[in-house]
């Protein structure tokens, strides 16, 4: 089949998941063109030939919170400048390729194309969890306004798709038709990693200048391998028990598989990888982004980790004390690679013929 595949560019989790799914589609013989934005374009272009750049929404963060005003303003400006070029690029691509089906990882341009040309669209992502599943009151009441706002946005993003394949490590009841839950999509580097229990903490935090976090990590006395807080460094910088590391995919995976536990945000991809490798996680979701809060709530409900709004010495100590209990719960988690999701996608594509 000829498949137009859209990948939202905000964060790298969508791109890493899509790399796995795209690899499968190409291997089984489909002809695929990819539409992506921001960093996802460069990442996917390293692995696939037909990757096309398009404007996508950029979220502005400050002090571990989403800044809605700045986000709206920057996207209005950039979008207005980009739209004429986007339309031309789309027409050029469509004229040559003429896709038979669209697969969208929370990406809007490909979805709009599918609806305008009355071809099937299949959604593959984790974020539809907000809208298409039931959530108990204790989940919603953590931030009811945030939940309703996020759900309304997600509902409007890709409405009336033919199928929704939701990736997850937790399983609330499904409330809408044409919806199925599958285990998280994991990149090959994680599937091949051998989990070992080390003594260091893996810390992934992109907010620079978070002194409370730094002080808590220093006070723990544990070796902390820190990614994201010093962007652009070319080599490791060691300050006491903190080891600030430049990003390396291989190095990051190795530090993850040999860690004692993980301290990070509420991003779904790293959280799923930690769960798969049986690594307890302390999640500090970004404020104003309920999707991350939802992930952190279920991480804690499953007993796989803890969540907190901010990190201080007591919060970190409580988490470290909870690690044995989290390890016991994580020991029961297992999944058969990506087999179930890829089988589900094959069946969804076959149903569109």
mmCIF file of C-alpha atoms in Angstrom:
data_model
loop_
_atom_site.group_PDB
_atom_site.id
_atom_site.type_symbol
_atom_site.label_atom_id
_atom_site.label_comp_id
_atom_site.label_asym_id
_atom_site.label_seq_id
_atom_site.Cartn_x
_atom_site.Cartn_y
_atom_site.Cartn_z
ATOM 1 C CA UNK A 1 0.000 0.000 0.000
ATOM 2 C CA UNK A 2 0.963 3.641 -0.392
ATOM 3 C CA UNK A 3 1.043 5.118 3.110
ATOM 4 C CA UNK A 4 1.413 8.754 4.118
ATOM 5 C CA UNK A 5 2.779 8.763 7.680
ATOM 6 C CA UNK A 6 2.630 11.893 9.863
ATOM 7 C CA UNK A 7 4.814 12.425 12.937
ATOM 8 C CA UNK A 8 4.380 15.333 15.344
ATOM 9 C CA UNK A 9 7.749 16.915 16.084
ATOM 10 C CA UNK A 10 7.275 18.148 19.674
ATOM 11 C CA UNK A 11 9.558 15.970 21.795
ATOM 12 C CA UNK A 12 11.476 13.005 20.430
ATOM 13 C CA UNK A 13 9.251 10.239 21.771
ATOM 14 C CA UNK A 14 6.935 10.329 18.757
ATOM 15 C CA UNK A 15 9.880 10.122 16.363
ATOM 16 C CA UNK A 16 11.494 7.190 18.183
ATOM 17 C CA UNK A 17 8.204 5.278 18.265
ATOM 18 C CA UNK A 18 7.519 6.082 14.610
ATOM 19 C CA UNK A 19 10.979 4.877 13.613
ATOM 20 C CA UNK A 20 10.012 1.412 14.860
ATOM 21 C CA UNK A 21 6.614 1.403 13.159
ATOM 22 C CA UNK A 22 7.976 2.824 9.905
ATOM 23 C CA UNK A 23 10.722 0.211 9.847
ATOM 24 C CA UNK A 24 8.079 -2.499 10.070
ATOM 25 C CA UNK A 25 5.930 -0.970 7.312
ATOM 26 C CA UNK A 26 8.894 -0.728 4.961
ATOM 27 C CA UNK A 27 10.047 -4.282 5.740
ATOM 28 C CA UNK A 28 6.651 -5.798 4.890
ATOM 29 C CA UNK A 29 6.619 -4.016 1.534
ATOM 30 C CA UNK A 30 4.565 -0.831 1.913
ATOM 31 C CA UNK A 31 5.607 2.336 0.091
ATOM 32 C CA UNK A 32 5.812 5.076 2.708
ATOM 33 C CA UNK A 33 6.296 8.834 2.666
ATOM 34 C CA UNK A 34 6.808 10.607 6.000
ATOM 35 C CA UNK A 35 5.661 14.095 6.970
ATOM 36 C CA UNK A 36 7.287 15.433 10.146
ATOM 37 C CA UNK A 37 8.319 18.644 11.864
ATOM 38 C CA UNK A 38 11.107 19.980 14.061
ATOM 39 C CA UNK A 39 13.751 17.507 15.308
ATOM 40 C CA UNK A 40 11.708 14.492 14.180
ATOM 41 C CA UNK A 41 12.616 15.292 10.553
ATOM 42 C CA UNK A 42 16.375 15.025 11.060
ATOM 43 C CA UNK A 43 16.045 11.943 13.258
ATOM 44 C CA UNK A 44 13.831 10.005 10.832
ATOM 45 C CA UNK A 45 15.771 11.142 7.759
ATOM 46 C CA UNK A 46 18.757 9.180 9.092
ATOM 47 C CA UNK A 47 16.732 5.975 8.779
ATOM 48 C CA UNK A 48 14.330 6.521 5.852
ATOM 49 C CA UNK A 49 14.574 8.075 2.408
ATOM 50 C CA UNK A 50 11.214 9.804 1.891
ATOM 51 C CA UNK A 51 10.982 12.199 4.852
ATOM 52 C CA UNK A 52 9.468 15.648 4.259
ATOM 53 C CA UNK A 53 9.602 18.678 6.560
ATOM 54 C CA UNK A 54 6.481 20.602 7.514
ATOM 55 C CA UNK A 55 5.632 23.233 10.136
ATOM 56 C CA UNK A 56 4.531 21.823 13.489
ATOM 57 C CA UNK A 57 3.546 23.268 16.846
ATOM 58 C CA UNK A 58 6.336 24.203 19.222
ATOM 59 C CA UNK A 59 5.646 24.291 22.978
ATOM 60 C CA UNK A 60 7.470 26.918 25.036
ATOM 61 C CA UNK A 61 8.660 25.740 28.474
ATOM 62 C CA UNK A 62 9.975 27.824 31.362
ATOM 63 C CA UNK A 63 10.728 26.635 34.911
ATOM 64 C CA UNK A 64 9.246 23.186 34.166
ATOM 65 C CA UNK A 65 5.901 24.653 33.042
ATOM 66 C CA UNK A 66 4.232 25.142 29.689
ATOM 67 C CA UNK A 67 3.915 28.860 28.906
ATOM 68 C CA UNK A 68 0.651 29.001 26.955
ATOM 69 C CA UNK A 69 0.866 32.666 25.922
ATOM 70 C CA UNK A 70 4.362 32.366 24.485
ATOM 71 C CA UNK A 71 3.460 29.054 22.863
ATOM 72 C CA UNK A 72 0.425 30.535 21.117
ATOM 73 C CA UNK A 73 2.263 33.644 19.945
ATOM 74 C CA UNK A 74 5.286 31.806 18.556
ATOM 75 C CA UNK A 75 3.118 29.271 16.735
ATOM 76 C CA UNK A 76 0.869 31.942 15.220
ATOM 77 C CA UNK A 77 3.887 33.815 13.869
ATOM 78 C CA UNK A 78 5.742 30.778 12.570
ATOM 79 C CA UNK A 79 2.593 29.145 11.226
ATOM 80 C CA UNK A 80 1.527 32.223 9.279
ATOM 81 C CA UNK A 81 4.927 32.428 7.627
ATOM 82 C CA UNK A 82 5.096 28.704 6.923
ATOM 83 C CA UNK A 83 1.597 27.959 5.563
ATOM 84 C CA UNK A 84 2.088 29.012 1.893
ATOM 85 C CA UNK A 85 5.151 26.811 1.588
ATOM 86 C CA UNK A 86 3.407 23.954 3.391
ATOM 87 C CA UNK A 87 0.497 23.977 0.943
ATOM 88 C CA UNK A 88 2.784 23.937 -2.099
ATOM 89 C CA UNK A 89 4.874 21.116 -0.635
ATOM 90 C CA UNK A 90 1.715 19.136 0.054
ATOM 91 C CA UNK A 91 0.357 19.523 -3.470
ATOM 92 C CA UNK A 92 3.704 18.539 -4.956
ATOM 93 C CA UNK A 93 3.879 15.433 -2.786
ATOM 94 C CA UNK A 94 0.257 14.415 -3.363
ATOM 95 C CA UNK A 95 0.530 14.753 -7.141
ATOM 96 C CA UNK A 96 3.470 12.374 -7.252
ATOM 97 C CA UNK A 97 2.579 9.910 -4.480
ATOM 98 C CA UNK A 98 -1.247 9.635 -4.175
ATOM 99 C CA UNK A 99 -1.412 7.760 -0.822
ATOM 100 C CA UNK A 100 -4.093 5.154 -0.171
ATOM 101 C CA UNK A 101 -4.116 5.503 3.635
ATOM 102 C CA UNK A 102 -2.760 7.867 6.289
ATOM 103 C CA UNK A 103 -1.159 6.815 9.574
ATOM 104 C CA UNK A 104 -0.787 9.695 12.028
ATOM 105 C CA UNK A 105 1.215 9.886 15.232
ATOM 106 C CA UNK A 106 -0.699 12.927 16.536
ATOM 107 C CA UNK A 107 0.161 14.907 13.377
ATOM 108 C CA UNK A 108 -2.511 17.141 11.822
ATOM 109 C CA UNK A 109 -1.443 17.862 8.235
ATOM 110 C CA UNK A 110 -1.621 14.226 7.147
ATOM 111 C CA UNK A 111 -4.938 13.844 8.970
ATOM 112 C CA UNK A 112 -6.416 16.837 7.115
ATOM 113 C CA UNK A 113 -5.208 15.412 3.827
ATOM 114 C CA UNK A 114 -6.914 12.089 4.562
ATOM 115 C CA UNK A 115 -10.215 13.757 5.414
ATOM 116 C CA UNK A 116 -10.093 16.093 2.434
ATOM 117 C CA UNK A 117 -9.451 13.192 0.049
ATOM 118 C CA UNK A 118 -11.716 10.681 1.822
ATOM 119 C CA UNK A 119 -9.063 8.071 2.443
ATOM 120 C CA UNK A 120 -8.738 6.069 5.681
ATOM 121 C CA UNK A 121 -6.730 7.447 8.602
ATOM 122 C CA UNK A 122 -5.274 5.364 11.439
ATOM 123 C CA UNK A 123 -4.072 7.008 14.650
ATOM 124 C CA UNK A 124 -1.068 5.457 16.423
ATOM 125 C CA UNK A 125 -0.019 7.281 19.618
ATOM 126 C CA UNK A 126 -0.337 7.281 23.399
ATOM 127 C CA UNK A 127 -2.023 10.673 23.863
ATOM 128 C CA UNK A 128 -5.478 9.538 22.712
ATOM 129 C CA UNK A 129 -5.587 7.788 26.100
ATOM 130 C CA UNK A 130 -6.882 11.095 27.496
ATOM 131 C CA UNK A 131 -10.027 11.090 25.399
ATOM 132 C CA UNK A 132 -10.816 7.504 24.493
ATOM 133 C CA UNK A 133 -10.546 5.774 27.885
ATOM 134 C CA UNK A 134 -12.353 6.042 31.219
ATOM 135 C CA UNK A 135 -10.359 7.488 34.122
ATOM 136 C CA UNK A 136 -11.332 7.278 37.779
ATOM 137 C CA UNK A 137 -12.224 10.399 39.740
ATOM 138 C CA UNK A 138 -9.000 10.217 41.766
ATOM 139 C CA UNK A 139 -7.072 10.599 38.486
ATOM 140 C CA UNK A 140 -9.132 13.451 37.085
ATOM 141 C CA UNK A 141 -9.418 15.346 40.379
ATOM 142 C CA UNK A 142 -5.650 15.803 40.585
ATOM 143 C CA UNK A 143 -6.219 18.640 38.105
ATOM 144 C CA UNK A 144 -9.752 18.576 36.694
ATOM 145 C CA UNK A 145 -9.339 21.797 34.711
ATOM 146 C CA UNK A 146 -6.072 20.553 33.247
ATOM 147 C CA UNK A 147 -7.670 17.220 32.394
ATOM 148 C CA UNK A 148 -10.685 18.736 30.643
ATOM 149 C CA UNK A 149 -8.518 21.208 28.740
ATOM 150 C CA UNK A 150 -6.135 18.494 27.581
ATOM 151 C CA UNK A 151 -8.957 16.116 26.664
ATOM 152 C CA UNK A 152 -10.710 18.787 24.586
ATOM 153 C CA UNK A 153 -7.462 19.474 22.702
ATOM 154 C CA UNK A 154 -6.804 15.781 22.070
ATOM 155 C CA UNK A 155 -10.412 15.187 20.994
ATOM 156 C CA UNK A 156 -10.151 17.987 18.422
ATOM 157 C CA UNK A 157 -6.761 16.884 17.111
ATOM 158 C CA UNK A 158 -7.719 13.758 15.118
ATOM 159 C CA UNK A 159 -11.495 13.242 15.371
ATOM 160 C CA UNK A 160 -13.285 10.424 13.526
ATOM 161 C CA UNK A 161 -10.235 8.424 12.535
ATOM 162 C CA UNK A 162 -10.977 4.923 11.253
ATOM 163 C CA UNK A 163 -8.947 3.260 14.016
ATOM 164 C CA UNK A 164 -7.155 4.424 17.169
ATOM 165 C CA UNK A 165 -4.224 2.285 18.293
ATOM 166 C CA UNK A 166 -3.114 3.541 21.718
ATOM 167 C CA UNK A 167 0.259 2.521 23.129
ATOM 168 C CA UNK A 168 0.483 2.199 26.909
ATOM 169 C CA UNK A 169 1.883 0.459 29.982
ATOM 170 C CA UNK A 170 -1.399 0.880 31.914
ATOM 171 C CA UNK A 171 -4.866 -0.237 30.902
ATOM 172 C CA UNK A 172 -7.922 1.790 31.949
ATOM 173 C CA UNK A 173 -11.250 0.763 30.367
ATOM 174 C CA UNK A 174 -11.805 1.870 26.770
ATOM 175 C CA UNK A 175 -14.856 4.127 26.361
ATOM 176 C CA UNK A 176 -15.010 4.675 22.578
ATOM 177 C CA UNK A 177 -15.406 2.417 19.567
ATOM 178 C CA UNK A 178 -12.609 1.753 17.075
ATOM 179 C CA UNK A 179 -10.094 1.950 19.937
ATOM 180 C CA UNK A 180 -7.578 -0.638 21.132
ATOM 181 C CA UNK A 181 -4.756 -0.563 23.687
ATOM 182 C CA UNK A 182 -1.342 -2.081 22.974
ATOM 183 C CA UNK A 183 1.955 -2.284 24.889
ATOM 184 C CA UNK A 184 4.314 0.658 24.461
ATOM 185 C CA UNK A 185 6.421 0.751 21.296
ATOM 186 C CA UNK A 186 10.064 0.234 22.230
ATOM 187 C CA UNK A 187 13.101 1.023 20.100
ATOM 188 C CA UNK A 188 15.469 -1.871 19.265
ATOM 189 C CA UNK A 189 18.182 -0.501 21.562
ATOM 190 C CA UNK A 190 15.846 -0.939 24.555
ATOM 191 C CA UNK A 191 14.594 -4.373 23.492
ATOM 192 C CA UNK A 192 18.181 -5.628 23.232
ATOM 193 C CA UNK A 193 19.359 -3.985 26.481
ATOM 194 C CA UNK A 194 20.085 -6.295 29.421
ATOM 195 C CA UNK A 195 18.800 -4.751 32.631
ATOM 196 C CA UNK A 196 21.260 -4.753 35.529
ATOM 197 C CA UNK A 197 20.798 -3.237 38.986
ATOM 198 C CA UNK A 198 23.457 -0.609 39.533
ATOM 199 C CA UNK A 199 23.822 2.068 42.194
ATOM 200 C CA UNK A 200 23.562 5.298 40.197
ATOM 201 C CA UNK A 201 20.503 7.395 39.411
ATOM 202 C CA UNK A 202 19.753 8.265 35.803
ATOM 203 C CA UNK A 203 18.479 11.848 35.755
ATOM 204 C CA UNK A 204 16.858 13.358 32.679
ATOM 205 C CA UNK A 205 15.722 16.939 33.139
ATOM 206 C CA UNK A 206 15.719 19.579 30.417
ATOM 207 C CA UNK A 207 15.007 22.601 32.651
ATOM 208 C CA UNK A 208 18.296 24.394 33.229
ATOM 209 C CA UNK A 209 18.950 26.238 36.461
ATOM 210 C CA UNK A 210 16.756 24.036 38.671
ATOM 211 C CA UNK A 211 18.707 24.610 41.867
ATOM 212 C CA UNK A 212 16.278 22.714 44.113
ATOM 213 C CA UNK A 213 16.715 19.621 41.968
ATOM 214 C CA UNK A 214 20.506 19.974 41.954
ATOM 215 C CA UNK A 215 20.644 20.402 45.730
ATOM 216 C CA UNK A 216 18.442 17.367 46.341
ATOM 217 C CA UNK A 217 20.580 15.211 44.063
ATOM 218 C CA UNK A 218 23.769 16.424 45.730
ATOM 219 C CA UNK A 219 22.369 15.704 49.188
ATOM 220 C CA UNK A 220 21.447 12.134 48.218
ATOM 221 C CA UNK A 221 25.119 11.164 48.084
ATOM 222 C CA UNK A 222 24.358 8.813 45.189
ATOM 223 C CA UNK A 223 26.127 9.016 41.874
ATOM 224 C CA UNK A 224 23.768 10.845 39.504
ATOM 225 C CA UNK A 225 24.288 10.664 35.754
ATOM 226 C CA UNK A 226 22.523 13.771 34.528
ATOM 227 C CA UNK A 227 21.307 14.391 30.988
ATOM 228 C CA UNK A 228 19.635 17.471 29.547
ATOM 229 C CA UNK A 229 20.459 20.089 32.166
ATOM 230 C CA UNK A 230 23.583 21.329 30.381
ATOM 231 C CA UNK A 231 22.788 21.318 26.703
ATOM 232 C CA UNK A 232 25.588 21.580 24.230
ATOM 233 C CA UNK A 233 28.388 20.224 26.416
ATOM 234 C CA UNK A 234 30.881 18.150 24.439
ATOM 235 C CA UNK A 235 32.216 16.035 27.309
ATOM 236 C CA UNK A 236 31.242 14.932 30.789
ATOM 237 C CA UNK A 237 31.433 17.506 33.590
ATOM 238 C CA UNK A 238 31.808 16.106 37.112
ATOM 239 C CA UNK A 239 30.815 18.074 40.207
ATOM 240 C CA UNK A 240 30.903 15.936 43.332
ATOM 241 C CA UNK A 241 28.411 13.101 42.935
ATOM 242 C CA UNK A 242 26.820 14.718 39.860
ATOM 243 C CA UNK A 243 28.044 13.700 36.424
ATOM 244 C CA UNK A 244 26.621 15.981 33.711
ATOM 245 C CA UNK A 245 26.769 14.040 30.462
ATOM 246 C CA UNK A 246 26.520 15.096 26.802
ATOM 247 C CA UNK A 247 23.741 13.317 24.988
ATOM 248 C CA UNK A 248 24.627 9.998 23.402
ATOM 249 C CA UNK A 249 21.900 7.504 22.552
ATOM 250 C CA UNK A 250 24.135 4.523 23.278
ATOM 251 C CA UNK A 251 25.465 6.087 26.488
ATOM 252 C CA UNK A 252 21.987 7.017 27.670
ATOM 253 C CA UNK A 253 20.616 3.512 27.093
ATOM 254 C CA UNK A 254 23.585 1.995 28.916
ATOM 255 C CA UNK A 255 23.142 4.342 31.875
ATOM 256 C CA UNK A 256 19.418 3.495 31.919
ATOM 257 C CA UNK A 257 19.821 -0.285 31.826
ATOM 258 C CA UNK A 258 22.439 -0.258 34.627
ATOM 259 C CA UNK A 259 20.761 2.331 36.861
ATOM 260 C CA UNK A 260 19.255 1.851 40.287
ATOM 261 C CA UNK A 261 16.362 4.163 39.432
ATOM 262 C CA UNK A 262 15.325 7.054 37.182
ATOM 263 C CA UNK A 263 14.458 10.677 37.967
ATOM 264 C CA UNK A 264 12.818 12.432 35.023
ATOM 265 C CA UNK A 265 9.762 14.285 33.751
ATOM 266 C CA UNK A 266 6.473 12.758 32.716
ATOM 267 C CA UNK A 267 7.341 11.936 29.116
ATOM 268 C CA UNK A 268 5.775 8.688 27.962
ATOM 269 C CA UNK A 269 8.718 7.215 26.048
ATOM 270 C CA UNK A 270 11.342 7.228 28.815
ATOM 271 C CA UNK A 271 8.713 6.165 31.339
ATOM 272 C CA UNK A 272 7.786 3.177 29.150
ATOM 273 C CA UNK A 273 11.439 2.262 28.730
ATOM 274 C CA UNK A 274 12.016 2.422 32.488
ATOM 275 C CA UNK A 275 8.996 0.191 33.099
ATOM 276 C CA UNK A 276 10.147 -2.337 30.502
ATOM 277 C CA UNK A 277 13.643 -2.477 32.028
ATOM 278 C CA UNK A 278 12.137 -2.698 35.541
ATOM 279 C CA UNK A 279 13.635 0.605 36.717
ATOM 280 C CA UNK A 280 11.667 2.508 39.413
ATOM 281 C CA UNK A 281 11.053 6.089 38.368
ATOM 282 C CA UNK A 282 10.394 9.350 40.154
ATOM 283 C CA UNK A 283 8.352 11.429 37.717
ATOM 284 C CA UNK A 284 8.270 15.239 37.804
ATOM 285 C CA UNK A 285 5.671 16.093 35.115
ATOM 286 C CA UNK A 286 5.834 19.440 33.375
ATOM 287 C CA UNK A 287 3.275 21.861 34.802
ATOM 288 C CA UNK A 288 0.431 22.750 32.466
ATOM 289 C CA UNK A 289 0.763 19.517 30.442
ATOM 290 C CA UNK A 290 -1.783 17.077 31.828
ATOM 291 C CA UNK A 291 -0.732 14.255 29.509
ATOM 292 C CA UNK A 292 2.504 14.039 31.515
ATOM 293 C CA UNK A 293 0.580 14.257 34.778
ATOM 294 C CA UNK A 294 -1.634 11.384 33.613
ATOM 295 C CA UNK A 295 1.413 9.233 32.870
ATOM 296 C CA UNK A 296 2.876 10.000 36.308
ATOM 297 C CA UNK A 297 -0.403 9.249 38.104
ATOM 298 C CA UNK A 298 -0.685 5.818 36.497
ATOM 299 C CA UNK A 299 3.010 5.112 37.087
ATOM 300 C CA UNK A 300 2.336 5.585 40.786
ATOM 301 C CA UNK A 301 -1.007 3.722 40.742
ATOM 302 C CA UNK A 302 0.701 0.715 39.157
ATOM 303 C CA UNK A 303 3.353 0.818 41.867
ATOM 304 C CA UNK A 304 6.138 1.298 39.322
ATOM 305 C CA UNK A 305 7.343 4.594 40.751
ATOM 306 C CA UNK A 306 6.345 7.861 42.397
ATOM 307 C CA UNK A 307 5.307 11.291 41.187
ATOM 308 C CA UNK A 308 5.991 14.765 42.550
ATOM 309 C CA UNK A 309 5.444 18.352 41.449
ATOM 310 C CA UNK A 310 8.954 19.354 42.460
ATOM 311 C CA UNK A 311 12.002 17.647 43.877
ATOM 312 C CA UNK A 312 13.435 18.336 47.296
ATOM 313 C CA UNK A 313 15.490 16.257 49.695
ATOM 314 C CA UNK A 314 12.534 14.671 51.464
ATOM 315 C CA UNK A 315 10.754 13.756 48.215
ATOM 316 C CA UNK A 316 13.886 12.097 46.879
ATOM 317 C CA UNK A 317 14.519 10.247 50.141
ATOM 318 C CA UNK A 318 10.947 8.941 50.206
ATOM 319 C CA UNK A 319 11.355 7.707 46.637
ATOM 320 C CA UNK A 320 14.659 5.994 47.366
ATOM 321 C CA UNK A 321 13.049 4.220 50.316
ATOM 322 C CA UNK A 322 10.227 3.059 48.041
ATOM 323 C CA UNK A 323 12.535 1.515 45.426
ATOM 324 C CA UNK A 324 12.352 -2.085 46.752
ATOM 325 C CA UNK A 325 8.536 -2.029 46.669
ATOM 326 C CA UNK A 326 8.575 -0.582 43.158
ATOM 327 C CA UNK A 327 11.044 -3.231 42.011
ATOM 328 C CA UNK A 328 8.721 -5.935 43.327
ATOM 329 C CA UNK A 329 5.793 -4.570 41.299
ATOM 330 C CA UNK A 330 7.916 -4.049 38.196
ATOM 331 C CA UNK A 331 9.151 -7.640 38.298
ATOM 332 C CA UNK A 332 5.688 -8.749 37.185
ATOM 333 C CA UNK A 333 5.687 -6.519 34.095
ATOM 334 C CA UNK A 334 6.561 -8.051 30.751
ATOM 335 C CA UNK A 335 5.718 -7.557 27.090
ATOM 336 C CA UNK A 336 6.501 -9.422 23.918
ATOM 337 C CA UNK A 337 8.489 -6.677 22.220
ATOM 338 C CA UNK A 338 6.409 -4.714 19.707
ATOM 339 C CA UNK A 339 4.635 -7.730 18.248
ATOM 340 C CA UNK A 340 1.093 -6.942 19.398
ATOM 341 C CA UNK A 341 1.077 -3.319 18.210
ATOM 342 C CA UNK A 342 2.584 -4.157 14.821
ATOM 343 C CA UNK A 343 0.107 -7.018 14.355
ATOM 344 C CA UNK A 344 -2.724 -4.644 15.256
ATOM 345 C CA UNK A 345 -1.500 -2.076 12.732
ATOM 346 C CA UNK A 346 -1.249 -4.725 10.002
ATOM 347 C CA UNK A 347 -4.851 -5.728 10.716
ATOM 348 C CA UNK A 348 -6.024 -2.091 10.688
ATOM 349 C CA UNK A 349 -4.340 -1.490 7.332
ATOM 350 C CA UNK A 350 -5.809 -4.698 5.879
ATOM 351 C CA UNK A 351 -9.282 -3.555 6.957
ATOM 352 C CA UNK A 352 -8.951 -0.404 4.826
ATOM 353 C CA UNK A 353 -8.489 -2.298 1.546
#
